[in-house]
Each structure stands twice: as structure tokens, then as C-alpha cells.
XYZ file of C-alpha atoms in Angstrom:
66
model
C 146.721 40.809 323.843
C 149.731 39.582 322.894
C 150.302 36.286 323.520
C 148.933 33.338 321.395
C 146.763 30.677 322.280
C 142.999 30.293 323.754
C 143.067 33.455 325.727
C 143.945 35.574 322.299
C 140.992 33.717 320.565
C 138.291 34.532 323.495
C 139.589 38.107 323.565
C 139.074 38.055 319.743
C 135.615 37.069 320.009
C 135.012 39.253 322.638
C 136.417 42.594 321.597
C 136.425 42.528 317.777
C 133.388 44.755 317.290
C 135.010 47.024 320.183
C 138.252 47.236 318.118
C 136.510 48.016 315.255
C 133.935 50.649 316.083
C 136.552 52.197 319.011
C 139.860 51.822 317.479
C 139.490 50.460 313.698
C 142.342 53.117 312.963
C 144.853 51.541 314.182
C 144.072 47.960 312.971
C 146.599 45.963 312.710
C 148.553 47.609 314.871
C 147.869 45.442 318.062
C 150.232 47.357 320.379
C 148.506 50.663 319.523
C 145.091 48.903 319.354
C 145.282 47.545 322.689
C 146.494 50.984 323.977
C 143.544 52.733 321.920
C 141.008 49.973 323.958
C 143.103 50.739 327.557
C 141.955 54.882 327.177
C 138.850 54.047 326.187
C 137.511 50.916 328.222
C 134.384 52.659 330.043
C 133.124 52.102 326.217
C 134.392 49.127 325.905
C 131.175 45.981 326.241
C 130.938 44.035 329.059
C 132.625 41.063 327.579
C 135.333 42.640 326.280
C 135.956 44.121 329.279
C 135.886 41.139 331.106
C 137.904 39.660 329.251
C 140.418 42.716 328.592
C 140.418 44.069 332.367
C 141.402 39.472 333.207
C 144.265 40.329 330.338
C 145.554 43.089 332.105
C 145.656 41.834 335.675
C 147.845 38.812 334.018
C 150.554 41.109 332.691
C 150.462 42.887 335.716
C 150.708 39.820 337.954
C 154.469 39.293 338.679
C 156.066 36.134 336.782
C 156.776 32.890 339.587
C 160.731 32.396 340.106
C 161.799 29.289 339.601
């Protein structure tokens, strides 16, 4: 959640009430929000965890070598 850009605004829209009601503690900590969203995302709605589990798979996903 990161990175900048169109991605950041649909996870925004997506996972704002999440943050809030799950992890509204640790706003604006994004680092420890996203990890506060990771231990809880059977909670999380379906769109934002859509959106968060397609976020995740991208930092996973290995970089291309030039």
C-alpha cells in the first residue's frame, strides 16, 4: 500500500472504512496499518480484500531483470 498512483487510490476507496473500524489505531501509520489489515483480513470486505489480497501478490511477484 505503498506505492503512489491509481492502485493506492482504488485501495483507498476500497479499504478506508476497513482501516478505520479494524485498525483506526494505528492511522497514519501505513506500514503498521497495512500489517494491522494483513492479521486481520478474514474481516476485511470483499473489496478490500480484493483489492488488498491483488496488492499483495504484486509485492510478492519477483521484479523482471532487465
Amino acid at each position: 500500500m505503498a506505492q503512489s498512483g491509481p492502485n493506492e487510490s482504488m485501495q483507498r476507496q476500497a479499504c478506508m472504512g476497513d482501516a478505520v473500524r479494524l485498525c483506526g489505531a494505528y492511522i497514519p501509520d501505513r506500514n503498521r496499518i497495512r500489517d494491522c489489515m494483513a492479521a486481520q483480513v478474514d474481516q476485511l470486505s470483499p473489496s478490500c480484500r480484493a483489492v488488498f489480497d491483488a496488492s499483495v501478490q504484486a509485492e510478492r511477484s519477483p521484479s523482471p531483470r532487465r
